[in-house]
Coordinates of C-alpha atoms (C1' of nucleotides) in Angstrom, one line a residue:
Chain A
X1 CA 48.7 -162.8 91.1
X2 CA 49.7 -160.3 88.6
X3 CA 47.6 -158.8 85.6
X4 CA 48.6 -160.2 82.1
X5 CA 47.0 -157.9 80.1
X6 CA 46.3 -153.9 79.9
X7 CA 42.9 -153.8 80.9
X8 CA 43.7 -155.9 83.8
X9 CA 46.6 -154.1 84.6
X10 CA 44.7 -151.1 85.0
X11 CA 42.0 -152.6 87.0
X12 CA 44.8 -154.0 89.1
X13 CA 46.1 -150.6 89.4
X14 CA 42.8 -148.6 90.5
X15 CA 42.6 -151.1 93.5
X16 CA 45.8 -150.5 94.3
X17 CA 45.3 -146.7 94.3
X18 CA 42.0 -147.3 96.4
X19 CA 44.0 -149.4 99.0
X20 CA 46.0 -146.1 99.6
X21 CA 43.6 -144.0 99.6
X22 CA 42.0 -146.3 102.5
X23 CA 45.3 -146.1 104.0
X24 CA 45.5 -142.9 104.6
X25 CA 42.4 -141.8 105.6
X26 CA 41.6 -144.7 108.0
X27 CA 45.1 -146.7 108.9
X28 CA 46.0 -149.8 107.5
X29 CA 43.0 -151.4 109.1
X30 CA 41.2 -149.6 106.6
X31 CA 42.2 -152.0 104.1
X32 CA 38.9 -154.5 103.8
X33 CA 38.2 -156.5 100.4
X34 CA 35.1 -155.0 100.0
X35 CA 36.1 -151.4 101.3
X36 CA 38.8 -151.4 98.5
X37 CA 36.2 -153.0 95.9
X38 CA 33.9 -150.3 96.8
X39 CA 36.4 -147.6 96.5
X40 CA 37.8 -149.0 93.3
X41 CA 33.8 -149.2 91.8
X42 CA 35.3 -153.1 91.2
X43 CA 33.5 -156.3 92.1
X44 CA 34.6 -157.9 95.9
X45 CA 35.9 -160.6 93.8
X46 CA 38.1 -158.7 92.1
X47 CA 40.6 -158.1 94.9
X48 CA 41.2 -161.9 95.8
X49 CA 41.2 -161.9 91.7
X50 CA 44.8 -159.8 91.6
X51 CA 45.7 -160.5 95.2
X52 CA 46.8 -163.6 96.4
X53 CA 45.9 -162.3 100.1
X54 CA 45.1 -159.3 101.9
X55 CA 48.8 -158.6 103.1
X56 CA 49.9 -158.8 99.0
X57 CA 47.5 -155.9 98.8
X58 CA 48.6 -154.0 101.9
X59 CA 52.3 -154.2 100.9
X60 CA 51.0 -152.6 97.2
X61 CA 49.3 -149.9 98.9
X62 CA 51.6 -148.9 101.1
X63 CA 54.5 -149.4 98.2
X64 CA 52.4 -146.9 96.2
X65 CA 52.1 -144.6 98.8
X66 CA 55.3 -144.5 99.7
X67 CA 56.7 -143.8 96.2
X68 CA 54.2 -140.9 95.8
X69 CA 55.5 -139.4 98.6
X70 CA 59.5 -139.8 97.8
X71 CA 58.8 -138.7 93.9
X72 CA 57.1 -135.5 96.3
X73 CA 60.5 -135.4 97.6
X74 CA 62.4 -135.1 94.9
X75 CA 60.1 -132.9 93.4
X76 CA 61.4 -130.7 95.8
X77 CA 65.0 -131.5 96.2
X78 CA 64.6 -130.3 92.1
X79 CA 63.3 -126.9 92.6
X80 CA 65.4 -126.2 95.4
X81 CA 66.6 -122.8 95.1
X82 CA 69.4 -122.7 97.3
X83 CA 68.6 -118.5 98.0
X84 CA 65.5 -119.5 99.5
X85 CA 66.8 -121.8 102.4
X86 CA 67.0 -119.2 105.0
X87 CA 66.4 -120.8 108.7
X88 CA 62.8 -121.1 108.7
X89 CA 62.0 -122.1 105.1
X90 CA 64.8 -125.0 105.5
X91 CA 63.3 -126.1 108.3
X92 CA 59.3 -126.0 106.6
X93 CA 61.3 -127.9 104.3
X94 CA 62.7 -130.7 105.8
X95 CA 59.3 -131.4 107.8
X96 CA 57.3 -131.4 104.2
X97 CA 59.7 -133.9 103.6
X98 CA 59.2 -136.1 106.9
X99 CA 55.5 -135.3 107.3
X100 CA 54.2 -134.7 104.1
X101 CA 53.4 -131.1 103.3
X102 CA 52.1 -128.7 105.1
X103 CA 48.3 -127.9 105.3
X104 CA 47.6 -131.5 105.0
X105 CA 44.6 -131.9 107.9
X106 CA 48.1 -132.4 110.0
X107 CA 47.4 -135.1 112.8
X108 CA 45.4 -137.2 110.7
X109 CA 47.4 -137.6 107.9
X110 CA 50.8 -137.5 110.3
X111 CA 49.7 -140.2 111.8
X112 CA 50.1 -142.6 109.1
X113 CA 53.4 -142.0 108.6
X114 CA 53.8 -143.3 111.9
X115 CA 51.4 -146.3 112.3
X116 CA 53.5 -147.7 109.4
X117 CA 56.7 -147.5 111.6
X118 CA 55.2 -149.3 114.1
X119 CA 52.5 -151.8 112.5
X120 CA 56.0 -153.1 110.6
X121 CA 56.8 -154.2 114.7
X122 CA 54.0 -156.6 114.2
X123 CA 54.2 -157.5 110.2
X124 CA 57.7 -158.4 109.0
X125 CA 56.3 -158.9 105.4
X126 CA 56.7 -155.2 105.7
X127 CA 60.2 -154.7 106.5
X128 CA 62.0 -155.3 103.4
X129 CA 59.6 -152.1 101.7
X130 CA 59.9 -150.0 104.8
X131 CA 63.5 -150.4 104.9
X132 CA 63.8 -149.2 101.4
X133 CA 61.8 -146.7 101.6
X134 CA 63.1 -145.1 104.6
X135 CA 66.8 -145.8 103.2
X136 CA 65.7 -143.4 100.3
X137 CA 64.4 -141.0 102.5
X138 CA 67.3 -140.8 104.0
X139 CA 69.5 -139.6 100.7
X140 CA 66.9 -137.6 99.8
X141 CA 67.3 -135.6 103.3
X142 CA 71.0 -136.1 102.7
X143 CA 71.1 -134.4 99.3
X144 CA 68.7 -131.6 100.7
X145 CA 71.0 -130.7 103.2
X146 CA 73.5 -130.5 100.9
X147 CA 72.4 -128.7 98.2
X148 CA 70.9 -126.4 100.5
X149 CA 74.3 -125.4 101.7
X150 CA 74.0 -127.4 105.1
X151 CA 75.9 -130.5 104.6
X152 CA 75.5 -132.9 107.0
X153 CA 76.8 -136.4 107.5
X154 CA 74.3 -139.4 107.2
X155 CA 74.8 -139.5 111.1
X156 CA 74.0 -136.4 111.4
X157 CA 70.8 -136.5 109.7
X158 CA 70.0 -139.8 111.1
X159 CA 69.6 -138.0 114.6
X160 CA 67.5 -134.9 112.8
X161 CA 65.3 -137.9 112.0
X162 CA 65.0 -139.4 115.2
X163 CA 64.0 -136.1 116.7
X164 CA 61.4 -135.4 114.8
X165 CA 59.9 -139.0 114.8
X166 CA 60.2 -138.9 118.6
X167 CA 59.1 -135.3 118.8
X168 CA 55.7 -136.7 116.6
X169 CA 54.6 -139.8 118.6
X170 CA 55.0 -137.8 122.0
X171 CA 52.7 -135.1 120.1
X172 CA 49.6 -137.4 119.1
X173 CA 48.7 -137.8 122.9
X174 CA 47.7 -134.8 123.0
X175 CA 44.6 -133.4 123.3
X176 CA 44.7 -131.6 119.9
X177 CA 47.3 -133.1 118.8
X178 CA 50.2 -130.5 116.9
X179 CA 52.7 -133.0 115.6
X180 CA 54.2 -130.8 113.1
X181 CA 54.7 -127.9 115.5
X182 CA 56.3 -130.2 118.0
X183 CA 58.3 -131.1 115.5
X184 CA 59.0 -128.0 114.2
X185 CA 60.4 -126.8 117.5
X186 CA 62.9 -129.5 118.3
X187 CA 64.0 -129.1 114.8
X188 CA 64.5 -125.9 114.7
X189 CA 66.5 -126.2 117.8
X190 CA 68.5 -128.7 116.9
X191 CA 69.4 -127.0 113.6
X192 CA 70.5 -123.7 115.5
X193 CA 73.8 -122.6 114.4
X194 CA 76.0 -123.2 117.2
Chain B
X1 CA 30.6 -151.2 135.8
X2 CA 32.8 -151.1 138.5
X3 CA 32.8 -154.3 140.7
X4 CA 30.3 -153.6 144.7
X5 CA 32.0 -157.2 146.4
X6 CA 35.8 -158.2 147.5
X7 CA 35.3 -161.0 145.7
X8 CA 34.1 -159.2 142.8
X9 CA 37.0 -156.9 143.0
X10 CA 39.2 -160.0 142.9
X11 CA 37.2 -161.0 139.3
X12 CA 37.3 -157.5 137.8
X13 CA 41.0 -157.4 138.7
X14 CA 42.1 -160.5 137.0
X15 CA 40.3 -159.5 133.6
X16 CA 42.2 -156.0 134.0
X17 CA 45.3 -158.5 134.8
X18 CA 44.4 -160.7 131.6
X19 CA 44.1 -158.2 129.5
X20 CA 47.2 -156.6 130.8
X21 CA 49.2 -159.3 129.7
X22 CA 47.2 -159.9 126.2
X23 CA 48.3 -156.2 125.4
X24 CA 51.9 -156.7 126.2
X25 CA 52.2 -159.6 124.0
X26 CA 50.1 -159.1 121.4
X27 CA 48.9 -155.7 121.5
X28 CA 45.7 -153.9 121.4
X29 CA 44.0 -155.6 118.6
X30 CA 44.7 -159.1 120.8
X31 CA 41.9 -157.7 123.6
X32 CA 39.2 -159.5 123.4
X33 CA 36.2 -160.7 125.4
X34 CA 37.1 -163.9 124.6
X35 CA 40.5 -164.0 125.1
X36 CA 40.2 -161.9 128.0
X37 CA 38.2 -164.3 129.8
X38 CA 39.8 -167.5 128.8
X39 CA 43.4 -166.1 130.4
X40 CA 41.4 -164.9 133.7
X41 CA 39.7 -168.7 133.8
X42 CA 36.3 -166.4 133.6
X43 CA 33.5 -167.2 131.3
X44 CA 33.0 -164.6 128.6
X45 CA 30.0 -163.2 130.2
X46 CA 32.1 -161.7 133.0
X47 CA 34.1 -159.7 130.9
X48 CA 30.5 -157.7 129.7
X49 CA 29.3 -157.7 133.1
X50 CA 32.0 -155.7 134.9
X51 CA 32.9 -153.3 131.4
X52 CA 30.7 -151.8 129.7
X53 CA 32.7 -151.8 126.5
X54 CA 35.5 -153.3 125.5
X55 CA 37.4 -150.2 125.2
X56 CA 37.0 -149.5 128.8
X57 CA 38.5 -153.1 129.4
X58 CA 41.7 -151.6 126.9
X59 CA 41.6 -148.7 129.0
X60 CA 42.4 -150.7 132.3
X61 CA 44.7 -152.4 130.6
X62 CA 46.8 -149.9 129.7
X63 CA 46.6 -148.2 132.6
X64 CA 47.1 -151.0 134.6
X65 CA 50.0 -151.7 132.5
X66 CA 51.3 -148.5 132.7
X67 CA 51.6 -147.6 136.7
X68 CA 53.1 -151.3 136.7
X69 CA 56.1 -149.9 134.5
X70 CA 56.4 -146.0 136.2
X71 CA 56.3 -148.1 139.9
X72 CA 59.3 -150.1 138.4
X73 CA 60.8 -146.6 137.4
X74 CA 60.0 -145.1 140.9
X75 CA 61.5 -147.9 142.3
X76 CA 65.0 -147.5 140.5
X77 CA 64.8 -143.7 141.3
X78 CA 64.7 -144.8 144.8
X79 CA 67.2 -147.3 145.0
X80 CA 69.9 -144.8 143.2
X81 CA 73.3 -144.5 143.8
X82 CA 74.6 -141.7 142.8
X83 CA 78.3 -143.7 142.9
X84 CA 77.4 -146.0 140.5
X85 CA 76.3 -143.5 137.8
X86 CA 79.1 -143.9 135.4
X87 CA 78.5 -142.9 132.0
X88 CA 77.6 -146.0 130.3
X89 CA 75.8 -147.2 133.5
X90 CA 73.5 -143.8 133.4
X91 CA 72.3 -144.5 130.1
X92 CA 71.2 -148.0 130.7
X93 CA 69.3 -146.6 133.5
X94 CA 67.3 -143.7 131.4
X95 CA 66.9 -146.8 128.7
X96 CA 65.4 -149.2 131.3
X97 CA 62.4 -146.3 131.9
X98 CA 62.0 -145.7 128.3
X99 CA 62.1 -149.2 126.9
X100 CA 61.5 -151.4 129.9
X101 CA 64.1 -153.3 131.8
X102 CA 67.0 -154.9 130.2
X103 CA 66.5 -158.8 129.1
X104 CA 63.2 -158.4 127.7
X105 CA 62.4 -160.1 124.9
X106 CA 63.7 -156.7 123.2
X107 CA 61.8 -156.4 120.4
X108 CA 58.4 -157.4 121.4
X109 CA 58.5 -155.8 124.7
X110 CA 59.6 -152.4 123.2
X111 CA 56.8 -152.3 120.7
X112 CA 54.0 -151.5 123.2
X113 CA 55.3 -148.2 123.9
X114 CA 55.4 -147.0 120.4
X115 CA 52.0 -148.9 119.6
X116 CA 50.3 -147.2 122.9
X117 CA 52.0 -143.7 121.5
X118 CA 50.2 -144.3 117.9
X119 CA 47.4 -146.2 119.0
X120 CA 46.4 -143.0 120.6
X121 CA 46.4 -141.4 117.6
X122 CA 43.3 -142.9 116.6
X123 CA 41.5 -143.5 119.9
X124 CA 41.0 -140.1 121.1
X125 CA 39.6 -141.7 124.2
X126 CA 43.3 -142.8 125.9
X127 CA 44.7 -139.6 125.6
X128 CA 44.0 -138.7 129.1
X129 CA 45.2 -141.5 130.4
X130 CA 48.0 -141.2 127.9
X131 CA 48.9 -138.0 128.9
X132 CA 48.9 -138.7 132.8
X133 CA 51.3 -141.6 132.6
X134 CA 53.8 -139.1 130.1
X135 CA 53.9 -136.7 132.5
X136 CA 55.1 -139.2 135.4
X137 CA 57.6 -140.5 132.7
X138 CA 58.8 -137.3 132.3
X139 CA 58.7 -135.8 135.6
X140 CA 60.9 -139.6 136.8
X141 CA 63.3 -138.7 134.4
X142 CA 63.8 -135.7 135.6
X143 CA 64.3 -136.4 139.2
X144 CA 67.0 -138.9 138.1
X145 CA 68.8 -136.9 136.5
X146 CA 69.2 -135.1 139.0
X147 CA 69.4 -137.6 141.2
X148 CA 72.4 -138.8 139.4
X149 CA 74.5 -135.6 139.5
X150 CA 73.6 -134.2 135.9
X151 CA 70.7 -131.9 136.3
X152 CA 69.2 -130.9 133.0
X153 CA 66.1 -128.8 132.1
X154 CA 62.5 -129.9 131.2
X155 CA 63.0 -129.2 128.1
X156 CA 66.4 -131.2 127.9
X157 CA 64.3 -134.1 128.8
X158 CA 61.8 -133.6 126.5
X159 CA 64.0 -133.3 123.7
X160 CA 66.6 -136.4 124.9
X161 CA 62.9 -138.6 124.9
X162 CA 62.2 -137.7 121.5
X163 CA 65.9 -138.8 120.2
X164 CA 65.2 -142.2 121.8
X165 CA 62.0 -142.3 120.5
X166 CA 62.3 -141.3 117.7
X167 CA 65.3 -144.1 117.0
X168 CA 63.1 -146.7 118.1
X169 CA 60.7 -146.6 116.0
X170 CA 63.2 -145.9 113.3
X171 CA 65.1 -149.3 114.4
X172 CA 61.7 -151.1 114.2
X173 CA 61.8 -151.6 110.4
X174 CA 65.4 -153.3 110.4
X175 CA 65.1 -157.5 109.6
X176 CA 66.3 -158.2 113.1
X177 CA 65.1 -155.3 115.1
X178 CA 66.9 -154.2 117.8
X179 CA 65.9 -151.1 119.2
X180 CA 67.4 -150.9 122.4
X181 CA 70.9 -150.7 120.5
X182 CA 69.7 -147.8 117.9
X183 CA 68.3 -145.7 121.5
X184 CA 71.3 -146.7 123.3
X185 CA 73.7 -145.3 120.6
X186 CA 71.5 -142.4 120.3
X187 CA 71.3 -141.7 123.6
X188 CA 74.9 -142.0 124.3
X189 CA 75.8 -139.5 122.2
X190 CA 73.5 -137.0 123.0
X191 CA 74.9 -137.2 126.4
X192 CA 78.8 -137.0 126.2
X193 CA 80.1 -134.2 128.0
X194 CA 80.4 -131.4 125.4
Chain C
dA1 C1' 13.7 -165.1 156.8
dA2 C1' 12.3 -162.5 153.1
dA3 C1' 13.5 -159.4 149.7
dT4 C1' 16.7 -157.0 147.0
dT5 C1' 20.8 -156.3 145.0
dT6 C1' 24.8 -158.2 143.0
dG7 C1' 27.2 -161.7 140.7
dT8 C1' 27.5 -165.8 137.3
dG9 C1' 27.6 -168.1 133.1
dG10 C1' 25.6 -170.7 129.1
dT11 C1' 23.7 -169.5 124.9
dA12 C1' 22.5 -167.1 120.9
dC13 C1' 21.9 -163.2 117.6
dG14 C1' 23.7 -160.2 114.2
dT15 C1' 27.5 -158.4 111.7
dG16 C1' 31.5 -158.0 109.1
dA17 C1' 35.3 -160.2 107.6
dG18 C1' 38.5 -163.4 104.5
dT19 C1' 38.1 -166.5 101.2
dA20 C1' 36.3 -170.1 97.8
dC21 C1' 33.9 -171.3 93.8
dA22 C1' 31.8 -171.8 89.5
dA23 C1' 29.5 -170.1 85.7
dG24 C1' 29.9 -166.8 82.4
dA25 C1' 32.2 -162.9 79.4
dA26 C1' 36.0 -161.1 76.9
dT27 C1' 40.2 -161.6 74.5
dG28 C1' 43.7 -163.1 71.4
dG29 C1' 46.3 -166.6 68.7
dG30 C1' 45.9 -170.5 65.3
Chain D
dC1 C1' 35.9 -169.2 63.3
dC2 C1' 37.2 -171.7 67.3
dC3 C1' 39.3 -172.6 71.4
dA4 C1' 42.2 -171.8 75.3
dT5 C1' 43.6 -168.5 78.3
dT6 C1' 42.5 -164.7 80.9
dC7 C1' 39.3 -162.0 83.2
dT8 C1' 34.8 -161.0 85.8
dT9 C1' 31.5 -161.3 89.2
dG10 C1' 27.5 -163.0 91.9
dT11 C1' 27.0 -165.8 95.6
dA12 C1' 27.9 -168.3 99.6
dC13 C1' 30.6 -170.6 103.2
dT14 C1' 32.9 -170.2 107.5
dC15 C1' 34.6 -168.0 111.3
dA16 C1' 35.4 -164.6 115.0
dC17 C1' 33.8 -161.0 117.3
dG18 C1' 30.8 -157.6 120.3
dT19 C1' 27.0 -157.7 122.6
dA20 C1' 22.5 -159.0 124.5
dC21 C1' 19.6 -162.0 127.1
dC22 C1' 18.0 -164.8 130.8
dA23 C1' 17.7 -168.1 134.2
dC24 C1' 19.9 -168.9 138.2
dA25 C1' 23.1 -168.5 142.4
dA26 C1' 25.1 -165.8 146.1
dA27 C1' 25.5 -162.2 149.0
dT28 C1' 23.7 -158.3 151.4
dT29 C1' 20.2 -155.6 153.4
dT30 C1' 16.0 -154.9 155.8

DNA sequence: AAATTTGTGGTACGTGAGTACAAGAATGGG
DNA sequence: CCCATTCTTGTACTCACGTACCACAAATTT
């Protein structure tokens, strides 16, 4: 169900913004009734209230979290200063973009990023957000290149992708598990001028 | 526990067979005591009696699971012919130990790997395990390789693992996922003669 | 053969979860 | 001011699960 009036809406909103919250920190698993209500400082009944089901609220958690990270993207596809993009700084770049910015406790919130790839195996109600999401993504990394002086095609960076995704779920069995830097160095050989 | 009887071997191994098979086709989350025993034809009681935990019982799963899949791998190392290792034929082969052999329900089938890769990501306790059965993976791939006439590095491996990876679980989001295809094209690129 | 270990399985407890419900409060239009 | 719609929330029902328990059977050892 959705909220008819402000007050609602907002109450609608702050469970929303708890059910990400949840999300990262603990997976979507995370995402209970009553561990949202909690979070939220909302009554249990107030999730079944704006939410039809517990998958409605997943797919609004993981919506918002998804946009906050692509409006983090073009945040900095804006203040791209194409002086700055020497070979390591691109490449810092481009994995902020993929794997959220550095300094974030890395594994843990890595990880997410991840699990949502692969729970959308198992939940199809998923797909149609993931794919948009990811499409987006993709121009974003697309225009990056580009106005970084690098263009690539949409093939191209389509395989940059795909190695750094691969590079990351080899890296989380680790035993202190470096996704970034595995990343990081597949990238940056990949990116070598040749 | 482990089991002090043949025929109590027998018992333990069919729960470790059960769960085998839960995991494969529905994934972690589908082992349970429960379920477990019901598959085996074992009352619920025997699944507590010879594991202490249920993650234990995941454990043997998975592992159990996993030597299944590198002994299919060792088995097409061995029967190699270096003859028949035509382009397109080669990257079949790589893609049969990386995503399982051909004629699986794709899909389905493919999505254990990535979940066992992320599921590891927050259950610190496979990662042994997790890392052991990676290392075979790669070492297999490596001997075929050059097996087949194309020697390539460690690190060439490595990287080539990650781009299939990596477009698997990329492919994972599409409506009608077919991940195979996305590593296959992948893949074939990566290794045309340059 | 007795004793001890090992295996067997029915049952039940406690917990946490999704969801339903109904009674009450707030809100806004006539 | 009233009334209908919308919102709010405490409570409770049902279910599945992990795990513990215990009486008993089978096998193994002494």
């Amino acid at each position: 169900m959705t909220a008819a009036t402000p007050k609602g809406e907002r109450r609608r909103q702050a469970l929303v913004e708890a059910a990400a919250g949840l999300l990262v920190d603990g997976g979507f698993d995370a995402i209970r009734h009553r561990a949202v209500a909690e979070r939220a400082g909302l009554p249990l009944a107030s999730t079944t209230y704006y939410f039809d089901s517990l998958d409605e609220l997943v797919t609004a958690a993981l919506e918002f979290q998804g946009n906050a990270e692509l409006a983090y993207g073009k945040a900095r596809l804006d203040e791209l200063d194409p002086a700055e993009c020497g070979g390591d700084a691109f490449v810092e770049l481009v994995l902020d973009l993929l794997l959220g910015p550095s300094g974030n406790r890395d594994a843990e919130a890595v990880l997410l990023r991840y699990e949502r790839l692969v729970a959308t195996g198992r939940r199809p109600y998923l797909r149609p957000l993931m794919r948009r999401m990811s499409g987006e993504l993709h121009s974003l990394l697309f225009d990056i290149f580009a106005r970084a002086g690098q263009p690539v095609s949409r093939e191209r960076v389509e395989e940059l992708i795909a190695l750094v995704d691969g590079a990351v779920v080899n890296a989380l069995i680790e035993i202190s598990p470096d996704p970034r830097a595995a990343a990081r160095r597949m990238l940056g050989k990949a990116m070598q001028p040749r």
